[in-house]
Amino acid sequence: MNLARTFLLWTVPTALALAAPPAFEVGPSVALRRQGDQATVDVKGLDPADLSRLAAVDWDGRRWAKLFAVSVEGQGPGQPPVLGSYRVEAGVLRFEPRFPFVPGLRYRAVFQPDLLPGHEGTGPAAEPVAVEFALPKPVSVVPTVVRQVYPSRSTLPENQLKFYLHFNAPMSQGDVYDFIHLLDADGKEIDGAFLKLDQELWDRDGLRLTLLIDPGRIKRDVGPREGFGPVLEAGKTYTLLIDARWPDAEGRPLKGPYRKTFRTTSADATCPDIKTWRVRPPVAGSVAPLIVEAPEPLDHALFSRLVRVQGPDGRDVPGRVNVADEETRWSFTPDRPWQGGTYQLAVDTTLEDLAGNNLRHPFELDVFEPVGRRIEARVVNRPFEVRPAGS
């Protein structure tokens, strides 16, 4: 008896299958579709009648997202869905993001069959259809290298304070001092040359590292210098070595080592003075650059950021800055043609030279000794005139 019932349970559907469509359908599925550089998320396997009803609805984005939502995975509940558009085409319900999906970022797409037009509240509840996906990160074909080290010149003062290491791709962080070495003329590493900070001095993109020589071995009559001696000494040759084993943010080592060899001169204890700068004004009506030439190299990052141009109305003039000629030449190209009038070169007094001397006071300041020139203002100005050609 039991054997007969079991037989019927298995054979009746088989017999029906010979004369009618299958009793069970696969149902809708969600899949990522890529075509060239574009990617969409499709709901496949919908009934043609459901597709027709969807094509006729006039829903806003919020209503569409209740039916079919794509969101960034791992952001927790309550996060808004990815913005985009919905349409019915090629027999599927298609979601196209307003902005391309970010390679490497994981997304989650959820389709709610119960919310299809005409299905609300009818029949047994259907399970949501969900899928997670991520576009692969593009394979980098450009090897990571040290693009530039500042200061760019090959002669530096013995009280040189910092270096800027620029890379062409984001670098790994956390143990940078394992891959940076300062060598003497014999190739021997100088121990304790750099100030090792727990919070490394990276820019927000991970492309530039600020590297400080230990200030305690620069300032005179300070413990580290008295105990270990100065890092750099005048008249000697050194090499800053960047190890090729240093991995970038993707774990790939540098293309090769980088070496910057330089010779040191006597210490620089003199503050920069904008009165000594040569200012070459442009001609009114042109977009020619304003040129400023300093008699000594200045800190590359600060020179790029702490000098501004103010127009006759006192407002900052928008434009582009470039620092060149071993950090002695600053140029400014305006977004719009120059108007005639009196302009101001506004310079923040924290601008430094290579030894860390700023416009206010020298780096090695003894508070008990008088200072010949001391500036208290936050910003100092240098006026210049923009005149028509031939005037």
GROMACS .gro file of C-alpha atoms in nm:
model
  391
    1MET     CA    1   0.000   0.000   0.000
    2ASN     CA    2   0.266   0.244   0.095
    3LEU     CA    3   0.473   0.133  -0.201
    4ALA     CA    4   0.186   0.202  -0.439
    5ARG     CA    5   0.127   0.553  -0.297
    6THR     CA    6   0.495   0.632  -0.331
    7PHE     CA    7   0.492   0.514  -0.688
    8LEU     CA    8   0.195   0.734  -0.774
    9LEU     CA    9   0.356   1.040  -0.616
   10TRP     CA   10   0.654   1.004  -0.845
   11THR     CA   11   0.480   0.885  -1.160
   12VAL     CA   12   0.180   1.117  -1.182
   13PRO     CA   13   0.384   1.435  -1.235
   14THR     CA   14   0.591   1.252  -1.492
   15ALA     CA   15   0.282   1.151  -1.684
   16LEU     CA   16   0.142   1.504  -1.669
   17ALA     CA   17   0.470   1.641  -1.797
   18LEU     CA   18   0.418   1.456  -2.122
   19ALA     CA   19   0.096   1.642  -2.196
   20ALA     CA   20   0.131   1.983  -2.021
   21PRO     CA   21   0.393   2.251  -1.926
   22PRO     CA   22   0.609   2.179  -1.620
   23ALA     CA   23   0.430   2.209  -1.288
   24PHE     CA   24   0.723   2.404  -1.129
   25GLU     CA   25   0.890   2.713  -1.277
   26VAL     CA   26   1.241   2.831  -1.200
   27GLY     CA   27   1.114   3.180  -1.111
   28PRO     CA   28   1.290   3.517  -1.134
   29SER     CA   29   1.664   3.555  -1.094
   30VAL     CA   30   1.894   3.855  -1.057
   31ALA     CA   31   2.215   3.885  -1.257
   32LEU     CA   32   2.484   4.141  -1.335
   33ARG     CA   33   2.509   4.229  -1.703
   34ARG     CA   34   2.824   4.386  -1.849
   35GLN     CA   35   2.853   4.537  -2.194
   36GLY     CA   36   3.178   4.716  -2.261
   37ASP     CA   37   3.239   4.972  -1.989
   38GLN     CA   38   2.874   4.972  -1.879
   39ALA     CA   39   2.711   4.741  -1.624
   40THR     CA   40   2.344   4.692  -1.533
   41VAL     CA   41   2.158   4.459  -1.299
   42ASP     CA   42   1.877   4.254  -1.456
   43VAL     CA   43   1.581   4.059  -1.321
   44LYS     CA   44   1.528   3.764  -1.554
   45GLY     CA   45   1.252   3.501  -1.574
   46LEU     CA   46   0.957   3.734  -1.514
   47ASP     CA   47   0.618   3.646  -1.660
   48PRO     CA   48   0.543   3.845  -1.980
   49ALA     CA   49   0.227   3.977  -1.816
   50ASP     CA   50   0.431   4.112  -1.524
   51LEU     CA   51   0.674   4.278  -1.764
   52SER     CA   52   0.385   4.443  -1.947
   53ARG     CA   53   0.244   4.583  -1.623
   54LEU     CA   54   0.587   4.709  -1.517
   55ALA     CA   55   0.636   4.883  -1.851
   56ALA     CA   56   0.311   5.071  -1.796
   57VAL     CA   57   0.369   5.198  -1.440
   58ASP     CA   58   0.468   5.557  -1.362
   59TRP     CA   59   0.677   5.513  -1.049
   60ASP     CA   60   0.938   5.740  -0.894
   61GLY     CA   61   1.277   5.609  -0.788
   62ARG     CA   62   1.168   5.541  -0.430
   63ARG     CA   63   0.879   5.318  -0.541
   64TRP     CA   64   1.102   5.129  -0.786
   65ALA     CA   65   1.359   5.071  -0.511
   66LYS     CA   66   1.096   4.897  -0.295
   67LEU     CA   67   1.053   4.640  -0.572
   68PHE     CA   68   1.414   4.615  -0.682
   69ALA     CA   69   1.694   4.782  -0.483
   70VAL     CA   70   2.070   4.786  -0.537
   71SER     CA   71   2.284   4.904  -0.244
   72VAL     CA   72   2.643   4.896  -0.124
   73GLU     CA   73   2.703   4.581   0.079
   74GLY     CA   74   2.810   4.613   0.441
   75GLN     CA   75   2.678   4.963   0.512
   76GLY     CA   76   2.409   4.836   0.746
   77PRO     CA   77   2.031   4.891   0.749
   78GLY     CA   78   1.884   5.223   0.654
   79GLN     CA   79   2.141   5.304   0.388
   80PRO     CA   80   1.993   5.460   0.073
   81PRO     CA   81   1.992   5.251  -0.243
   82VAL     CA   82   2.216   5.326  -0.538
   83LEU     CA   83   2.060   5.594  -0.758
   84GLY     CA   84   1.967   5.490  -1.110
   85SER     CA   85   1.692   5.426  -1.363
   86TYR     CA   86   1.461   5.129  -1.427
   87ARG     CA   87   1.322   5.004  -1.757
   88VAL     CA   88   1.175   4.696  -1.920
   89GLU     CA   89   1.362   4.578  -2.228
   90ALA     CA   90   1.478   4.257  -2.393
   91GLY     CA   91   1.246   4.053  -2.172
   92VAL     CA   92   1.400   4.168  -1.842
   93LEU     CA   93   1.359   4.436  -1.576
   94ARG     CA   94   1.681   4.637  -1.595
   95PHE     CA   95   1.846   4.871  -1.342
   96GLU     CA   96   2.112   5.109  -1.470
   97PRO     CA   97   2.310   5.305  -1.206
   98ARG     CA   98   2.334   5.681  -1.244
   99PHE     CA   99   2.708   5.655  -1.183
  100PRO     CA  100   2.912   5.349  -1.284
  101PHE     CA  101   2.961   5.076  -1.025
  102VAL     CA  102   3.296   5.115  -0.848
  103PRO     CA  103   3.534   4.827  -0.925
  104GLY     CA  104   3.621   4.627  -0.615
  105LEU     CA  105   3.323   4.757  -0.414
  106ARG     CA  106   3.064   4.491  -0.319
  107TYR     CA  107   2.697   4.554  -0.395
  108ARG     CA  108   2.375   4.371  -0.303
  109ALA     CA  109   2.068   4.358  -0.529
  110VAL     CA  110   1.732   4.248  -0.385
  111PHE     CA  111   1.415   4.185  -0.588
  112GLN     CA  112   1.078   4.155  -0.405
  113PRO     CA  113   0.838   3.943  -0.620
  114ASP     CA  114   0.545   4.016  -0.384
  115LEU     CA  115   0.560   4.385  -0.478
  116LEU     CA  116   0.505   4.330  -0.851
  117PRO     CA  117   0.195   4.513  -0.979
  118GLY     CA  118  -0.109   4.291  -0.926
  119HIS     CA  119   0.072   4.059  -0.683
  120GLU     CA  120   0.032   4.255  -0.360
  121GLY     CA  121  -0.154   4.046  -0.105
  122THR     CA  122  -0.228   3.757  -0.342
  123GLY     CA  123  -0.117   3.402  -0.281
  124PRO     CA  124   0.157   3.277  -0.050
  125ALA     CA  125   0.448   3.508   0.025
  126ALA     CA  126   0.739   3.474  -0.216
  127GLU     CA  127   1.095   3.486  -0.093
  128PRO     CA  128   1.305   3.787  -0.199
  129VAL     CA  129   1.564   3.716  -0.468
  130ALA     CA  130   1.904   3.855  -0.370
  131VAL     CA  131   2.251   3.849  -0.517
  132GLU     CA  132   2.584   4.008  -0.424
  133PHE     CA  133   2.833   4.117  -0.686
  134ALA     CA  134   3.146   4.323  -0.743
  135LEU     CA  135   3.318   4.441  -1.056
  136PRO     CA  136   3.681   4.328  -1.070
  137LYS     CA  137   3.941   4.594  -1.017
  138PRO     CA  138   4.127   4.680  -1.335
  139VAL     CA  139   4.470   4.527  -1.358
  140SER     CA  140   4.730   4.800  -1.332
  141VAL     CA  141   4.974   4.790  -1.620
  142VAL     CA  142   5.174   5.089  -1.499
  143PRO     CA  143   5.432   4.992  -1.234
  144THR     CA  144   5.447   5.202  -0.919
  145VAL     CA  145   5.751   5.428  -0.897
  146VAL     CA  146   5.887   5.719  -0.698
  147ARG     CA  147   5.783   6.005  -0.923
  148GLN     CA  148   5.978   6.284  -0.752
  149VAL     CA  149   6.161   6.370  -0.432
  150TYR     CA  150   6.169   6.727  -0.302
  151PRO     CA  151   6.386   6.924  -0.252
  152SER     CA  152   6.483   6.860  -0.612
  153ARG     CA  153   6.827   7.021  -0.599
  154SER     CA  154   7.146   6.827  -0.530
  155THR     CA  155   7.294   7.071  -0.278
  156LEU     CA  156   7.120   7.102   0.059
  157PRO     CA  157   7.202   7.274   0.390
  158GLU     CA  158   7.331   7.056   0.671
  159ASN     CA  159   7.020   7.149   0.872
  160GLN     CA  160   6.785   7.026   0.598
  161LEU     CA  161   6.455   6.949   0.775
  162LYS     CA  162   6.233   6.737   0.549
  163PHE     CA  163   6.185   6.548   0.225
  164TYR     CA  164   5.867   6.495   0.024
  165LEU     CA  165   5.837   6.158  -0.149
  166HIS     CA  166   5.591   6.159  -0.441
  167PHE     CA  167   5.458   5.834  -0.594
  168ASN     CA  168   5.252   5.772  -0.906
  169ALA     CA  169   5.011   5.539  -0.721
  170PRO     CA  170   4.887   5.501  -0.361
  171MET     CA  171   5.137   5.332  -0.131
  172SER     CA  172   5.104   5.094   0.163
  173GLN     CA  173   5.130   5.262   0.501
  174GLY     CA  174   5.226   5.173   0.855
  175ASP     CA  175   5.588   5.058   0.823
  176VAL     CA  176   5.741   5.307   0.581
  177TYR     CA  177   6.062   5.350   0.779
  178ASP     CA  178   6.159   4.991   0.696
  179PHE     CA  179   6.202   5.095   0.333
  180ILE     CA  180   6.368   5.438   0.363
  181HIS     CA  181   6.742   5.469   0.428
  182LEU     CA  182   6.995   5.751   0.449
  183LEU     CA  183   7.346   5.644   0.347
  184ASP     CA  184   7.679   5.819   0.387
  185ALA     CA  185   7.941   5.846   0.114
  186ASP     CA  186   8.064   5.492   0.192
  187GLY     CA  187   7.715   5.343   0.159
  188LYS     CA  188   7.677   5.292   0.535
  189GLU     CA  189   7.329   5.361   0.675
  190ILE     CA  190   7.296   5.645   0.925
  191ASP     CA  191   7.100   5.512   1.221
  192GLY     CA  192   6.812   5.717   1.361
  193ALA     CA  193   6.822   5.972   1.083
  194PHE     CA  194   6.445   6.015   1.054
  195LEU     CA  195   6.179   6.108   1.304
  196LYS     CA  196   5.963   5.794   1.323
  197LEU     CA  197   5.603   5.895   1.380
  198ASP     CA  198   5.321   5.657   1.471
  199GLN     CA  199   5.094   5.869   1.251
  200GLU     CA  200   5.282   5.885   0.922
  201LEU     CA  201   5.253   6.213   0.732
  202TRP     CA  202   5.065   6.109   0.418
  203ASP     CA  203   4.844   6.322   0.197
  204ARG     CA  204   4.483   6.207   0.172
  205ASP     CA  205   4.546   6.016  -0.154
  206GLY     CA  206   4.843   5.818  -0.025
  207LEU     CA  207   5.064   5.963  -0.299
  208ARG     CA  208   5.292   6.191  -0.097
  209LEU     CA  209   5.484   6.117   0.222
  210THR     CA  210   5.647   6.390   0.430
  211LEU     CA  211   5.972   6.258   0.578
  212LEU     CA  212   6.130   6.452   0.866
  213ILE     CA  213   6.493   6.438   0.967
  214ASP     CA  214   6.497   6.407   1.345
  215PRO     CA  215   6.476   6.772   1.466
  216GLY     CA  216   6.650   6.672   1.788
  217ARG     CA  217   6.963   6.605   1.583
  218ILE     CA  218   6.936   6.936   1.399
  219LYS     CA  219   6.891   7.181   1.687
  220ARG     CA  220   7.208   7.257   1.876
  221ASP     CA  221   7.244   7.188   2.248
  222VAL     CA  222   6.960   6.936   2.241
  223GLY     CA  223   6.990   6.584   2.385
  224PRO     CA  224   6.974   6.370   2.068
  225ARG     CA  225   7.228   6.587   1.883
  226GLU     CA  226   7.458   6.592   2.183
  227GLY     CA  227   7.433   6.215   2.223
  228PHE     CA  228   7.433   6.092   1.861
  229GLY     CA  229   7.565   6.388   1.664
  230PRO     CA  230   7.400   6.563   1.369
  231VAL     CA  231   7.247   6.359   1.089
  232LEU     CA  232   7.404   6.573   0.815
  233GLU     CA  233   7.738   6.753   0.817
  234ALA     CA  234   7.855   7.025   0.582
  235GLY     CA  235   8.084   6.923   0.298
  236LYS     CA  236   7.974   6.559   0.286
  237THR     CA  237   7.778   6.350   0.036
  238TYR     CA  238   7.470   6.145   0.121
  239THR     CA  239   7.216   5.926  -0.058
  240LEU     CA  240   6.848   5.894   0.024
  241LEU     CA  241   6.754   5.538  -0.076
  242ILE     CA  242   6.395   5.419  -0.130
  243ASP     CA  243   6.387   5.038  -0.116
  244ALA     CA  244   6.224   4.860  -0.412
  245ARG     CA  245   6.066   4.611  -0.170
  246TRP     CA  246   5.823   4.880  -0.048
  247PRO     CA  247   5.477   4.758  -0.162
  248ASP     CA  248   5.214   4.990  -0.301
  249ALA     CA  249   4.854   4.986  -0.174
  250GLU     CA  250   4.784   4.677  -0.390
  251GLY     CA  251   5.079   4.486  -0.244
  252ARG     CA  252   5.302   4.520  -0.550
  253PRO     CA  253   5.667   4.623  -0.494
  254LEU     CA  254   5.810   4.933  -0.657
  255LYS     CA  255   5.947   4.897  -1.007
  256GLY     CA  256   6.293   4.960  -0.872
  257PRO     CA  257   6.488   5.142  -0.600
  258TYR     CA  258   6.513   5.520  -0.603
  259ARG     CA  259   6.826   5.710  -0.507
  260LYS     CA  260   6.871   6.080  -0.445
  261THR     CA  261   7.233   6.176  -0.393
  262PHE     CA  262   7.314   6.521  -0.257
  263ARG     CA  263   7.596   6.721  -0.103
  264THR     CA  264   7.558   6.938   0.206
  265THR     CA  265   7.661   7.297   0.265
  266SER     CA  266   7.676   7.501   0.585
  267ALA     CA  267   7.364   7.547   0.796
  268ASP     CA  268   7.101   7.800   0.694
  269ALA     CA  269   6.969   8.004   0.986
  270THR     CA  270   6.828   8.300   0.791
  271CYS     CA  271   6.455   8.359   0.752
  272PRO     CA  272   6.310   8.398   0.402
  273ASP     CA  273   6.217   8.758   0.319
  274ILE     CA  274   5.958   8.837   0.050
  275LYS     CA  275   6.121   9.177  -0.001
  276THR     CA  276   6.408   8.993  -0.171
  277TRP     CA  277   6.173   8.821  -0.418
  278ARG     CA  278   6.168   8.935  -0.778
  279VAL     CA  279   5.808   8.983  -0.896
  280ARG     CA  280   5.743   8.992  -1.271
  281PRO     CA  281   5.385   9.115  -1.329
  282PRO     CA  282   5.183   9.007  -1.635
  283VAL     CA  283   5.017   9.238  -1.887
  284ALA     CA  284   4.655   9.342  -1.841
  285GLY     CA  285   4.411   9.161  -2.070
  286SER     CA  286   4.630   8.850  -2.092
  287VAL     CA  287   4.635   8.518  -1.910
  288ALA     CA  288   5.015   8.518  -1.895
  289PRO     CA  289   5.150   8.388  -1.563
  290LEU     CA  290   5.265   8.604  -1.276
  291ILE     CA  291   5.627   8.505  -1.205
  292VAL     CA  292   5.789   8.522  -0.862
  293GLU     CA  293   6.156   8.432  -0.816
  294ALA     CA  294   6.309   8.371  -0.474
  295PRO     CA  295   6.685   8.392  -0.408
  296GLU     CA  296   6.680   8.054  -0.227
  297PRO     CA  297   6.479   7.731  -0.263
  298LEU     CA  298   6.169   7.709  -0.047
  299ASP     CA  299   5.965   7.419   0.089
  300HIS     CA  300   5.790   7.275  -0.217
  301ALA     CA  301   5.455   7.186  -0.057
  302LEU     CA  302   5.429   7.511   0.141
  303PHE     CA  303   5.540   7.728  -0.152
  304SER     CA  304   5.263   7.570  -0.359
  305ARG     CA  305   4.996   7.627  -0.094
  306LEU     CA  306   5.078   7.936   0.114
  307VAL     CA  307   5.114   8.203  -0.155
  308ARG     CA  308   4.799   8.362  -0.298
  309VAL     CA  309   4.709   8.644  -0.533
  310GLN     CA  310   4.449   8.901  -0.427
  311GLY     CA  311   4.286   9.131  -0.680
  312PRO     CA  312   4.217   9.505  -0.657
  313ASP     CA  313   3.890   9.417  -0.479
  314GLY     CA  314   4.075   9.226  -0.207
  315ARG     CA  315   3.943   8.886  -0.313
  316ASP     CA  316   4.154   8.585  -0.400
  317VAL     CA  317   4.210   8.547  -0.774
  318PRO     CA  318   4.131   8.191  -0.891
  319GLY     CA  319   4.400   8.020  -1.095
  320ARG     CA  320   4.674   7.757  -1.107
  321VAL     CA  321   5.007   7.752  -0.924
  322ASN     CA  322   5.330   7.593  -1.041
  323VAL     CA  323   5.661   7.566  -0.852
  324ALA     CA  324   5.973   7.504  -1.060
  325ASP     CA  325   6.347   7.576  -1.097
  326GLU     CA  326   6.450   7.381  -0.786
  327GLU     CA  327   6.170   7.543  -0.585
  328THR     CA  328   6.291   7.900  -0.646
  329ARG     CA  329   6.029   7.995  -0.905
  330TRP     CA  330   5.657   8.036  -0.831
  331SER     CA  331   5.415   8.109  -1.113
  332PHE     CA  332   5.042   8.177  -1.113
  333THR     CA  333   4.817   8.150  -1.420
  334PRO     CA  334   4.470   8.305  -1.369
  335ASP     CA  335   4.149   8.141  -1.484
  336ARG     CA  336   4.045   8.469  -1.647
  337PRO     CA  337   4.244   8.752  -1.810
  338TRP     CA  338   4.416   8.997  -1.579
  339GLN     CA  339   4.246   9.329  -1.517
  340GLY     CA  340   4.452   9.642  -1.471
  341GLY     CA  341   4.513   9.756  -1.113
  342THR     CA  342   4.703   9.697  -0.792
  343TYR     CA  343   4.726   9.338  -0.676
  344GLN     CA  344   4.869   9.181  -0.362
  345LEU     CA  345   5.090   8.879  -0.328
  346ALA     CA  346   4.960   8.742   0.004
  347VAL     CA  347   5.210   8.511   0.175
  348ASP     CA  348   5.141   8.310   0.489
  349THR     CA  349   5.425   8.368   0.734
  350THR     CA  350   5.453   7.994   0.807
  351LEU     CA  351   5.616   7.952   0.464
  352GLU     CA  352   5.953   7.780   0.519
  353ASP     CA  353   6.284   7.735   0.344
  354LEU     CA  354   6.462   7.399   0.330
  355ALA     CA  355   6.591   7.430   0.686
  356GLY     CA  356   6.249   7.504   0.837
  357ASN     CA  357   6.312   7.876   0.884
  358ASN     CA  358   5.983   8.057   0.824
  359LEU     CA  359   5.901   8.420   0.763
  360ARG     CA  360   5.845   8.478   1.136
  361HIS     CA  361   6.157   8.328   1.291
  362PRO     CA  362   6.442   8.082   1.227
  363PHE     CA  363   6.390   7.713   1.299
  364GLU     CA  364   6.662   7.711   1.563
  365LEU     CA  365   6.528   7.994   1.776
  366ASP     CA  366   6.679   8.059   2.118
  367VAL     CA  367   6.406   8.238   2.315
  368PHE     CA  368   6.670   8.398   2.536
  369GLU     CA  369   6.851   8.566   2.247
  370PRO     CA  370   6.723   8.874   2.061
  371VAL     CA  371   6.598   8.815   1.709
  372GLY     CA  372   6.699   9.074   1.451
  373ARG     CA  373   6.378   9.044   1.246
  374ARG     CA  374   6.056   8.904   1.383
  375ILE     CA  375   5.713   8.914   1.218
  376GLU     CA  376   5.398   8.869   1.423
  377ALA     CA  377   5.144   8.895   1.137
  378ARG     CA  378   4.985   8.580   0.999
  379VAL     CA  379   5.006   8.705   0.640
  380VAL     CA  380   5.240   8.955   0.475
  381ASN     CA  381   5.170   9.127   0.144
  382ARG     CA  382   5.379   9.231  -0.152
  383PRO     CA  383   5.194   9.469  -0.389
  384PHE     CA  384   5.240   9.467  -0.766
  385GLU     CA  385   5.080   9.648  -1.058
  386VAL     CA  386   4.917   9.496  -1.363
  387ARG     CA  387   4.926   9.747  -1.648
  388PRO     CA  388   4.828   9.746  -2.016
  389ALA     CA  389   5.099   9.656  -2.265
  390GLY     CA  390   5.333   9.945  -2.346
  391SER     CA  391   5.250  10.149  -2.036
   0.00000   0.00000   0.00000
